Coordinates of N, CA and C in Angstrom, one line a residue:
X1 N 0.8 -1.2 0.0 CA 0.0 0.0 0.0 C 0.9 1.3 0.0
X2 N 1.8 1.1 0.6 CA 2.6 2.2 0.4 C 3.4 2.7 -1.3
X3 N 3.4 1.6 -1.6 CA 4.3 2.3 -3.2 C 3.0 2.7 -3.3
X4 N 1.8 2.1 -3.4 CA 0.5 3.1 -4.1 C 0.3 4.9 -3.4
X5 N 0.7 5.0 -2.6 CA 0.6 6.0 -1.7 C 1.9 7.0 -2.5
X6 N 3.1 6.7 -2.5 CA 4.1 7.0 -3.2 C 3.8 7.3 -5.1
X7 N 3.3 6.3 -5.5 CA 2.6 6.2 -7.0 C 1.9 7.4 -7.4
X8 N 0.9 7.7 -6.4 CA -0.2 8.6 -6.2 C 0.5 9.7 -6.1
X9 N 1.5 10.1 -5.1 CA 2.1 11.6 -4.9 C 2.9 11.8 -6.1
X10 N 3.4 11.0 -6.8 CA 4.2 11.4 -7.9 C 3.6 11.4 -8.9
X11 N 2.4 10.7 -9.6 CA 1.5 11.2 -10.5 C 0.6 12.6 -10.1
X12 N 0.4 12.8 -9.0 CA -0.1 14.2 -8.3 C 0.8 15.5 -8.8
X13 N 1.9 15.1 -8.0 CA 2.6 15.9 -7.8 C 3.1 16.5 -9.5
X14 N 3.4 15.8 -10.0 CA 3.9 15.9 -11.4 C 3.0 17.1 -11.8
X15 N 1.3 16.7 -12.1 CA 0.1 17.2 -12.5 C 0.0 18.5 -11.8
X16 N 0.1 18.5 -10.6 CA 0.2 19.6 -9.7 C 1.1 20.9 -10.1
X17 N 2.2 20.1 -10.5 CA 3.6 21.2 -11.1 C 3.5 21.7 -12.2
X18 N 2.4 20.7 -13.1 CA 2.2 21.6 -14.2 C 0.9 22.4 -14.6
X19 N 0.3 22.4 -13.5 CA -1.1 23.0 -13.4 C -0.5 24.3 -12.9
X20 N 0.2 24.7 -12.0 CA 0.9 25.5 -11.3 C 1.8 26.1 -12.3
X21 N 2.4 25.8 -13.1 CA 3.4 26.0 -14.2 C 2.3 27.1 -15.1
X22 N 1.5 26.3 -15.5 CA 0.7 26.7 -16.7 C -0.4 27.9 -15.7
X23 N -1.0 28.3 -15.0 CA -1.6 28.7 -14.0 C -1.0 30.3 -14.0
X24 N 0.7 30.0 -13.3 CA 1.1 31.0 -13.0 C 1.9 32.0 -14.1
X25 N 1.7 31.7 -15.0 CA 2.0 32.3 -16.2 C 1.2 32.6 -17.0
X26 N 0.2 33.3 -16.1 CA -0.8 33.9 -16.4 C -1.2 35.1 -16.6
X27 N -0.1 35.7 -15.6 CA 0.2 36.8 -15.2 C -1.1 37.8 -15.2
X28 N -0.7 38.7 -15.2 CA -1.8 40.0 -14.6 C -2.8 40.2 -15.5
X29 N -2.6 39.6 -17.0 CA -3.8 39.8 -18.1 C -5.1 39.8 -17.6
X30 N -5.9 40.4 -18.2 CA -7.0 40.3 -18.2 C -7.7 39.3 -19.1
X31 N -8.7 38.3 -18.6 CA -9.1 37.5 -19.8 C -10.5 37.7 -19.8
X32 N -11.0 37.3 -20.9 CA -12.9 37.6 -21.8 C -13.8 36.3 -20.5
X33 N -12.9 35.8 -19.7 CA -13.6 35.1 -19.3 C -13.9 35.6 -17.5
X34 N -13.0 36.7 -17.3 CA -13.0 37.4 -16.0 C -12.0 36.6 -15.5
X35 N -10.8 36.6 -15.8 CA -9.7 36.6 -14.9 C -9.1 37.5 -14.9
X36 N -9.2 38.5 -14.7 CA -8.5 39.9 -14.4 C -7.7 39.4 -13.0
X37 N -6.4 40.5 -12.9 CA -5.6 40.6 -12.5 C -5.3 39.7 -10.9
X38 N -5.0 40.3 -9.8 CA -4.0 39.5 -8.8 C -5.7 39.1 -8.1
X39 N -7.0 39.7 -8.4 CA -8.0 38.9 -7.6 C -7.8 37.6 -8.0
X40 N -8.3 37.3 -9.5 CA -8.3 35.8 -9.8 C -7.6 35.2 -8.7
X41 N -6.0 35.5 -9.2 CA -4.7 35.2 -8.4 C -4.9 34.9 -7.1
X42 N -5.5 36.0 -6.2 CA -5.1 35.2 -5.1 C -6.2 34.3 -4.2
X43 N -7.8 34.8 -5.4 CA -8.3 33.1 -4.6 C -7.8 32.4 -5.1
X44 N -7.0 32.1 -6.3 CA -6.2 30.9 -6.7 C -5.4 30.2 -5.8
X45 N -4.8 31.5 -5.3 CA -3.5 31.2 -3.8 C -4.5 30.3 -2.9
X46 N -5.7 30.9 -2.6 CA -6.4 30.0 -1.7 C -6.6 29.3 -1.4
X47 N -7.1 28.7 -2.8 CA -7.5 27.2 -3.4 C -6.2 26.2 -3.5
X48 N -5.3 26.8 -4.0 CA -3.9 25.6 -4.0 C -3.2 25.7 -2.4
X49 N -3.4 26.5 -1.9 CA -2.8 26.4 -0.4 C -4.1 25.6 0.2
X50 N -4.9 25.7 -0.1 CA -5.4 24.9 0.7 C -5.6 23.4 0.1
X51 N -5.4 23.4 -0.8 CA -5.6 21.8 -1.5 C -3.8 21.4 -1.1
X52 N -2.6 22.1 -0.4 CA -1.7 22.0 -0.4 C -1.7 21.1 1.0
X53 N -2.3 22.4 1.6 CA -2.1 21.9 3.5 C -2.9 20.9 3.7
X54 N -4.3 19.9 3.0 CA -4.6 19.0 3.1 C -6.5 19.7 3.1
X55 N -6.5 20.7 3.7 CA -8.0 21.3 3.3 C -8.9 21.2 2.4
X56 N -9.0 19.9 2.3 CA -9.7 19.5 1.1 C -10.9 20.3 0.8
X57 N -11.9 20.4 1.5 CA -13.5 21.2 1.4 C -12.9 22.3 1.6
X58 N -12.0 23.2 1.8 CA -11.8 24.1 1.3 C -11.5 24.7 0.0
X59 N -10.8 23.7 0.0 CA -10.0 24.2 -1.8 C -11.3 23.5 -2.7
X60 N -11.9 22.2 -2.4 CA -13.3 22.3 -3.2 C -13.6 23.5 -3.3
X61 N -14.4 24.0 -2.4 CA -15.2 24.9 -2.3 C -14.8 26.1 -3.5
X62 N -13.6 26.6 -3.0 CA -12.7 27.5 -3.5 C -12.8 27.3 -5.1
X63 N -12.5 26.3 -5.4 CA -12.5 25.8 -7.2 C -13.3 25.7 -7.6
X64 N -14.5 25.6 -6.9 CA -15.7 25.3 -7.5 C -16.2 27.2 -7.8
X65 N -16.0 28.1 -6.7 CA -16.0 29.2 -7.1 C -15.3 29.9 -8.4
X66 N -13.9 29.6 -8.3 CA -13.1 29.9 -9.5 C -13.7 29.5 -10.4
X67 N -13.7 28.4 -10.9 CA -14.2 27.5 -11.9 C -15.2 28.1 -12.6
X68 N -16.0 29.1 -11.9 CA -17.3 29.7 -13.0 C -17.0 30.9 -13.5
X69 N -16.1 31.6 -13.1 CA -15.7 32.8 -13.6 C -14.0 32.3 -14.0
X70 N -13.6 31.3 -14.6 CA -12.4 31.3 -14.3 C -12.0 31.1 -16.4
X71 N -13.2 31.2 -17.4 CA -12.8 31.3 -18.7 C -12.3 30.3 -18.7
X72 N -11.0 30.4 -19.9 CA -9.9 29.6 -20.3 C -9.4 28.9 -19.2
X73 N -9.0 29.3 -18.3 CA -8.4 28.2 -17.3 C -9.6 27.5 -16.7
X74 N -10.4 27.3 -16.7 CA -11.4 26.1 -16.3 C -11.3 25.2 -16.2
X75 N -10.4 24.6 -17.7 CA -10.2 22.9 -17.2 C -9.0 23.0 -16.6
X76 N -8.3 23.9 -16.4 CA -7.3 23.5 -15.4 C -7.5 23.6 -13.9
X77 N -8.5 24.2 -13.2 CA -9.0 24.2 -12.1 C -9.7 23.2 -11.9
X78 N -10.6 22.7 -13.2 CA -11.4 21.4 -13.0 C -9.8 19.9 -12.9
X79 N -9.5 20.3 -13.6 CA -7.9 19.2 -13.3 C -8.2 19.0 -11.7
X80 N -7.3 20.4 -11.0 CA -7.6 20.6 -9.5 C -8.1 20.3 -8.5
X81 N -9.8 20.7 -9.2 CA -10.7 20.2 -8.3 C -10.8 18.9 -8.1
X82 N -10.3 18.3 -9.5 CA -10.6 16.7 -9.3 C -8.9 16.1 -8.5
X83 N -8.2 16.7 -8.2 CA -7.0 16.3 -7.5 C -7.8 16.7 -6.4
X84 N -8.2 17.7 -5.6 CA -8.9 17.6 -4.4 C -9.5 16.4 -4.1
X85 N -10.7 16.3 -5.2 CA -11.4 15.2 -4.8 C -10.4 14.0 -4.6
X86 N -9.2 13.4 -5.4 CA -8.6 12.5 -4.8 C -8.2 12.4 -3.8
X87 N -7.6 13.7 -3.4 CA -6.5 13.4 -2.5 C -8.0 13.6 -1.3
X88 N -9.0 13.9 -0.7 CA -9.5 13.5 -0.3 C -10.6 12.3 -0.2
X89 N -9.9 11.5 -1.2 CA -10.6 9.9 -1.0 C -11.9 10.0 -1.1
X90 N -12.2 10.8 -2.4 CA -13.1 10.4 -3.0 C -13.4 10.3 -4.6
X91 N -12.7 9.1 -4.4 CA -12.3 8.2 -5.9 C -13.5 8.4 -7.0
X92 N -14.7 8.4 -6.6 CA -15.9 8.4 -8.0 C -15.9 9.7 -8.0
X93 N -15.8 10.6 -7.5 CA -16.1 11.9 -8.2 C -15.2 12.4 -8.7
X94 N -13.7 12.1 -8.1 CA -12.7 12.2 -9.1 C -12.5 11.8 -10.1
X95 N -12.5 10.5 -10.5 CA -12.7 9.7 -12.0 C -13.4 10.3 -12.4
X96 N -14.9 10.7 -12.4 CA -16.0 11.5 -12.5 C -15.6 13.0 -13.3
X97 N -15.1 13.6 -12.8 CA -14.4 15.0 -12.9 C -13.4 14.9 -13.7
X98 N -12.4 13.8 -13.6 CA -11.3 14.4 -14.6 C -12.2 12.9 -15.7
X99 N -12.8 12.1 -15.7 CA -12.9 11.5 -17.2 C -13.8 12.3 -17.9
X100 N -14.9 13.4 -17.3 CA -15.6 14.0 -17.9 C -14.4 15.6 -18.5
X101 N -14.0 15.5 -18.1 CA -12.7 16.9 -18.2 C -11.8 16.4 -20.0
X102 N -11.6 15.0 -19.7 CA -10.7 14.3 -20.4 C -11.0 14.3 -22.2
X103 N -12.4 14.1 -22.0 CA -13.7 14.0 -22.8 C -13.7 14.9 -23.8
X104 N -13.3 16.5 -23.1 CA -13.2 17.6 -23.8 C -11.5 18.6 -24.0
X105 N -11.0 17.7 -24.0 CA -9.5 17.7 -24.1 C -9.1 16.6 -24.9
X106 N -8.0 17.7 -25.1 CA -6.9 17.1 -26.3 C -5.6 17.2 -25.7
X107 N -4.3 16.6 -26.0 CA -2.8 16.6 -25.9 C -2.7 16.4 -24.6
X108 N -1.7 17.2 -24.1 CA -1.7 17.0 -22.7 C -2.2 17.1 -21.4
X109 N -3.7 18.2 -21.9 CA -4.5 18.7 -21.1 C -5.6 17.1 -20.9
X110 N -5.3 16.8 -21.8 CA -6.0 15.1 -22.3 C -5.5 14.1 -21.0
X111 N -3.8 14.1 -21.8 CA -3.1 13.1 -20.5 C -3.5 13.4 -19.3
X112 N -3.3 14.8 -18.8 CA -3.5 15.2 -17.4 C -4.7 14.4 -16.7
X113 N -5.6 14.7 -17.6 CA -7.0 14.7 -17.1 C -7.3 13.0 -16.7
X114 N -6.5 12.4 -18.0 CA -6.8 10.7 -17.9 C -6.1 9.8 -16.5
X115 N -4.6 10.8 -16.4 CA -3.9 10.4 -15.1 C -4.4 10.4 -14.0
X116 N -5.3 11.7 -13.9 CA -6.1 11.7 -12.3 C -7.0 10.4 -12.4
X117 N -8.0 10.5 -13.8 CA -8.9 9.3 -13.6 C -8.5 8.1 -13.3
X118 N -7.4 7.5 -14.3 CA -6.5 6.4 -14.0 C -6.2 6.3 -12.8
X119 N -5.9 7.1 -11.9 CA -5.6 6.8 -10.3 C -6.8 6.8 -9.6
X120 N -7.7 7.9 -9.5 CA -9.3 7.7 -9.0 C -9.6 6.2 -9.4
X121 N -9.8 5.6 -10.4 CA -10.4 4.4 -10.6 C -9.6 3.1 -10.0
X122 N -8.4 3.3 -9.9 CA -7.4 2.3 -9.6 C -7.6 1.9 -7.9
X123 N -7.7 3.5 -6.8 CA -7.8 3.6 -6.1 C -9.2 2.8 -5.8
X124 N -10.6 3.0 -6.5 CA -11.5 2.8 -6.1 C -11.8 1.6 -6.2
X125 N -11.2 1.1 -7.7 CA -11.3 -0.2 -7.7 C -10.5 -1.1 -6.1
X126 N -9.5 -1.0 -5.9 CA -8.9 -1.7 -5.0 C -9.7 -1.3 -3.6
X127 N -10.9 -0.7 -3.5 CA -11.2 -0.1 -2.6 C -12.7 -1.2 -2.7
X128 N -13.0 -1.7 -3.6 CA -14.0 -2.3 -4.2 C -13.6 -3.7 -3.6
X129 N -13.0 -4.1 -4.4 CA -11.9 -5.3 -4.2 C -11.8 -5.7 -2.6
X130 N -11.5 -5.0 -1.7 CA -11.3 -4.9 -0.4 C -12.7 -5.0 0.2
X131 N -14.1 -4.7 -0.6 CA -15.0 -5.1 0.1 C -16.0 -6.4 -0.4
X132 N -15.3 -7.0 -1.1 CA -15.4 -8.2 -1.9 C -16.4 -7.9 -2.9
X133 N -16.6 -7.1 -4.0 CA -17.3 -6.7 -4.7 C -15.9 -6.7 -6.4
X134 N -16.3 -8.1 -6.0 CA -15.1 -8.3 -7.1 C -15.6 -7.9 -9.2
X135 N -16.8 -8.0 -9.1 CA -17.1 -7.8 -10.4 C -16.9 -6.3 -11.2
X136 N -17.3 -5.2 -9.6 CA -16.9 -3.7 -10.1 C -15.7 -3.6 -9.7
X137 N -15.2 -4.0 -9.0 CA -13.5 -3.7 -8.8 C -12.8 -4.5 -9.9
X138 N -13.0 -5.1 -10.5 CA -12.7 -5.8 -11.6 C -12.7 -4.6 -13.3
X139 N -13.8 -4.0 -13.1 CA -14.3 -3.4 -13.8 C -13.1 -1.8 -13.7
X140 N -13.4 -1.4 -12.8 CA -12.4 -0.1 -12.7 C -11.5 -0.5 -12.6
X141 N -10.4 -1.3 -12.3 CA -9.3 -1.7 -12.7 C -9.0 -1.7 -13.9
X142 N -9.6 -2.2 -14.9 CA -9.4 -2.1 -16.7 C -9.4 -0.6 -16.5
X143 N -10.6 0.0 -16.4 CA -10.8 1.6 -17.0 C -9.4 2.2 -16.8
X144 N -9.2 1.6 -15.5 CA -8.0 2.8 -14.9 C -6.6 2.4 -15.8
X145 N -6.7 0.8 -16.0 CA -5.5 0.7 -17.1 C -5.7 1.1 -17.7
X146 N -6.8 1.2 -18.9 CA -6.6 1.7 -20.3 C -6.1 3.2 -20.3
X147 N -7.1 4.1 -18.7 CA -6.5 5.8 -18.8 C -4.8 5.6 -18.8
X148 N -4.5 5.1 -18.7 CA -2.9 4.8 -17.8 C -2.3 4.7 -18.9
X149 N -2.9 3.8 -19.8 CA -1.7 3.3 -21.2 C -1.8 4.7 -22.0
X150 N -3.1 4.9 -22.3 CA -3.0 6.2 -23.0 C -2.6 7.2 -22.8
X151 N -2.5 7.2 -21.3 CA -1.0 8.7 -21.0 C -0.1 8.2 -21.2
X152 N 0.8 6.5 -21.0 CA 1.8 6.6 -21.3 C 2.5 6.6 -22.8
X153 N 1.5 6.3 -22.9 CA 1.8 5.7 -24.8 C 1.7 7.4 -25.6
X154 N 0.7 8.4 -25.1 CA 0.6 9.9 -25.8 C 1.8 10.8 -25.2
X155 N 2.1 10.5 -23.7 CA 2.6 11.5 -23.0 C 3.6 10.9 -21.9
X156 N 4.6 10.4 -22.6 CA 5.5 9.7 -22.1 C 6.5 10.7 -20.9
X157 N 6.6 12.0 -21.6 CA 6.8 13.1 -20.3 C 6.5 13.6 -19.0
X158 N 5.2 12.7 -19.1 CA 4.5 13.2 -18.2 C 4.6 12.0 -16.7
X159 N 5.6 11.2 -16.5 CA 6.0 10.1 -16.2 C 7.1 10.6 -15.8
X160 N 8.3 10.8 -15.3 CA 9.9 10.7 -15.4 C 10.2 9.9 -14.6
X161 N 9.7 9.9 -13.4 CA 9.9 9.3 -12.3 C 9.9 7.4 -12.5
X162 N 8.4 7.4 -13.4 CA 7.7 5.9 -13.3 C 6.9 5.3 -12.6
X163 N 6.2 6.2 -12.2 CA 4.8 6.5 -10.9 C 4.2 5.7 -11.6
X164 N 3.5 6.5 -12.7 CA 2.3 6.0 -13.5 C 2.5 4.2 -13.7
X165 N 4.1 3.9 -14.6 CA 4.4 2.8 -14.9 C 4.2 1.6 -13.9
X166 N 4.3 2.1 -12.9 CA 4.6 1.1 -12.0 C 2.9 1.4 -11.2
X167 N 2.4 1.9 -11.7 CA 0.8 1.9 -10.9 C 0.2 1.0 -11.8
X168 N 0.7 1.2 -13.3 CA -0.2 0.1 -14.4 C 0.3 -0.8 -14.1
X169 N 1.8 -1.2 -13.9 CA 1.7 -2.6 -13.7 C 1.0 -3.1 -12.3
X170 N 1.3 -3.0 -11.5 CA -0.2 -2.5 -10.0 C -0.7 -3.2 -10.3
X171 N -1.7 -2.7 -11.3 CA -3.5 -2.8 -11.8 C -3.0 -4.1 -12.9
X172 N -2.2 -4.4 -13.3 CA -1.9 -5.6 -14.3 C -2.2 -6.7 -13.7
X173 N -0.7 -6.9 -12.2 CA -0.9 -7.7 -11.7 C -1.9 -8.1 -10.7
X174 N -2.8 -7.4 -10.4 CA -3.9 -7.3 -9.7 C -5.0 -8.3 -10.4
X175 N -5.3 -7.4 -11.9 CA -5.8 -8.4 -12.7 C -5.8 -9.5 -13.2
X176 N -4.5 -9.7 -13.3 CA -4.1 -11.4 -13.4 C -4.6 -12.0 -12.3
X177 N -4.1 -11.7 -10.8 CA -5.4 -12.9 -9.9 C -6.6 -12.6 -9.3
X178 N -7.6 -11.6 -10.6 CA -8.9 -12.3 -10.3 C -9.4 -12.7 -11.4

């Protein structure tokens, strides 16, 4: 359980750095969608400090505010929200959020989005699995491989470490004994 724990912070984290990347280089412009200047900015600060220090329903909260006045950067907050929802252990609305995200995305905003689900489902699956509901944990297991192959096979950069790799194999060998 622990490499999964480890697996998880390094596919996060990765996503996290480039949400943050792409985010903060946003700078003071004004956008058609109301992101004007350091307000956006610093509920933004809110929302990632608090999705940082573990405040999960706060940084929900927070993104889900952003998120409607947030234009162009929307699916990147939606990315966010749905890392909230993970990292507060709640696997179906995460898969939920980033495979509906994924849906309307292309390239790497695509990968991003499939990574979270691939871990949401993986988690949930084995979470399934653990309560002997072997047919649906069976089931989210595949989903979460297939998100998994398709980031690594589209977006092999988005990996350095070998988080992802080693979470699909996870879910491989998992599937092999049921």
């Amino acid at each position: 359980m622990q490499a999964i724990s480890f697996a998880k912070r390094g596919v996060l984290g990765g996503l996290v750095l480039c949400g943050g990347l792409l985010l903060g280089s946003c700078g003071e412009s004004t956008g058609a969608g109301g992101t004007a200047g350091s307000g956006f900015q610093s509920k933004y600060a809110v929302a990632r400090n608090a999705l940082e220090s573990g405040d999960y329903g706060r940084a929900k909260r927070s993104y889900q505010r952003l998120i409607a006045t947030a234009g162009p950067l929307a699916p990147r907050l939606q990315l966010e929200y749905a890392h909230a929802e993970l990292r507060a252990g709640n696997y179906g609305a995460a898969a939920q959020i980033a495979g509906d995200l994924a849906k309307s995305q292309s390239g790497e905003a695509r990968s991003a989005a499939l990574a979270v689900q691939g871990t949401a489902q993986h988690e949930q699956g084995l979470a399934l699995l653990a309560k002997g509901d072997v047919d649906s944990g069976k089931a989210l297991l595949a989903q979460a491989r297939a998100a998994l192959d398709e980031v690594l096979k589209s977006s092999t950069d988005m990996d350095p470490l070998g988080s992802m790799a080693g979470r699909r194999a996870q879910i491989g060998a998992s599937l092999q004994k049921l």
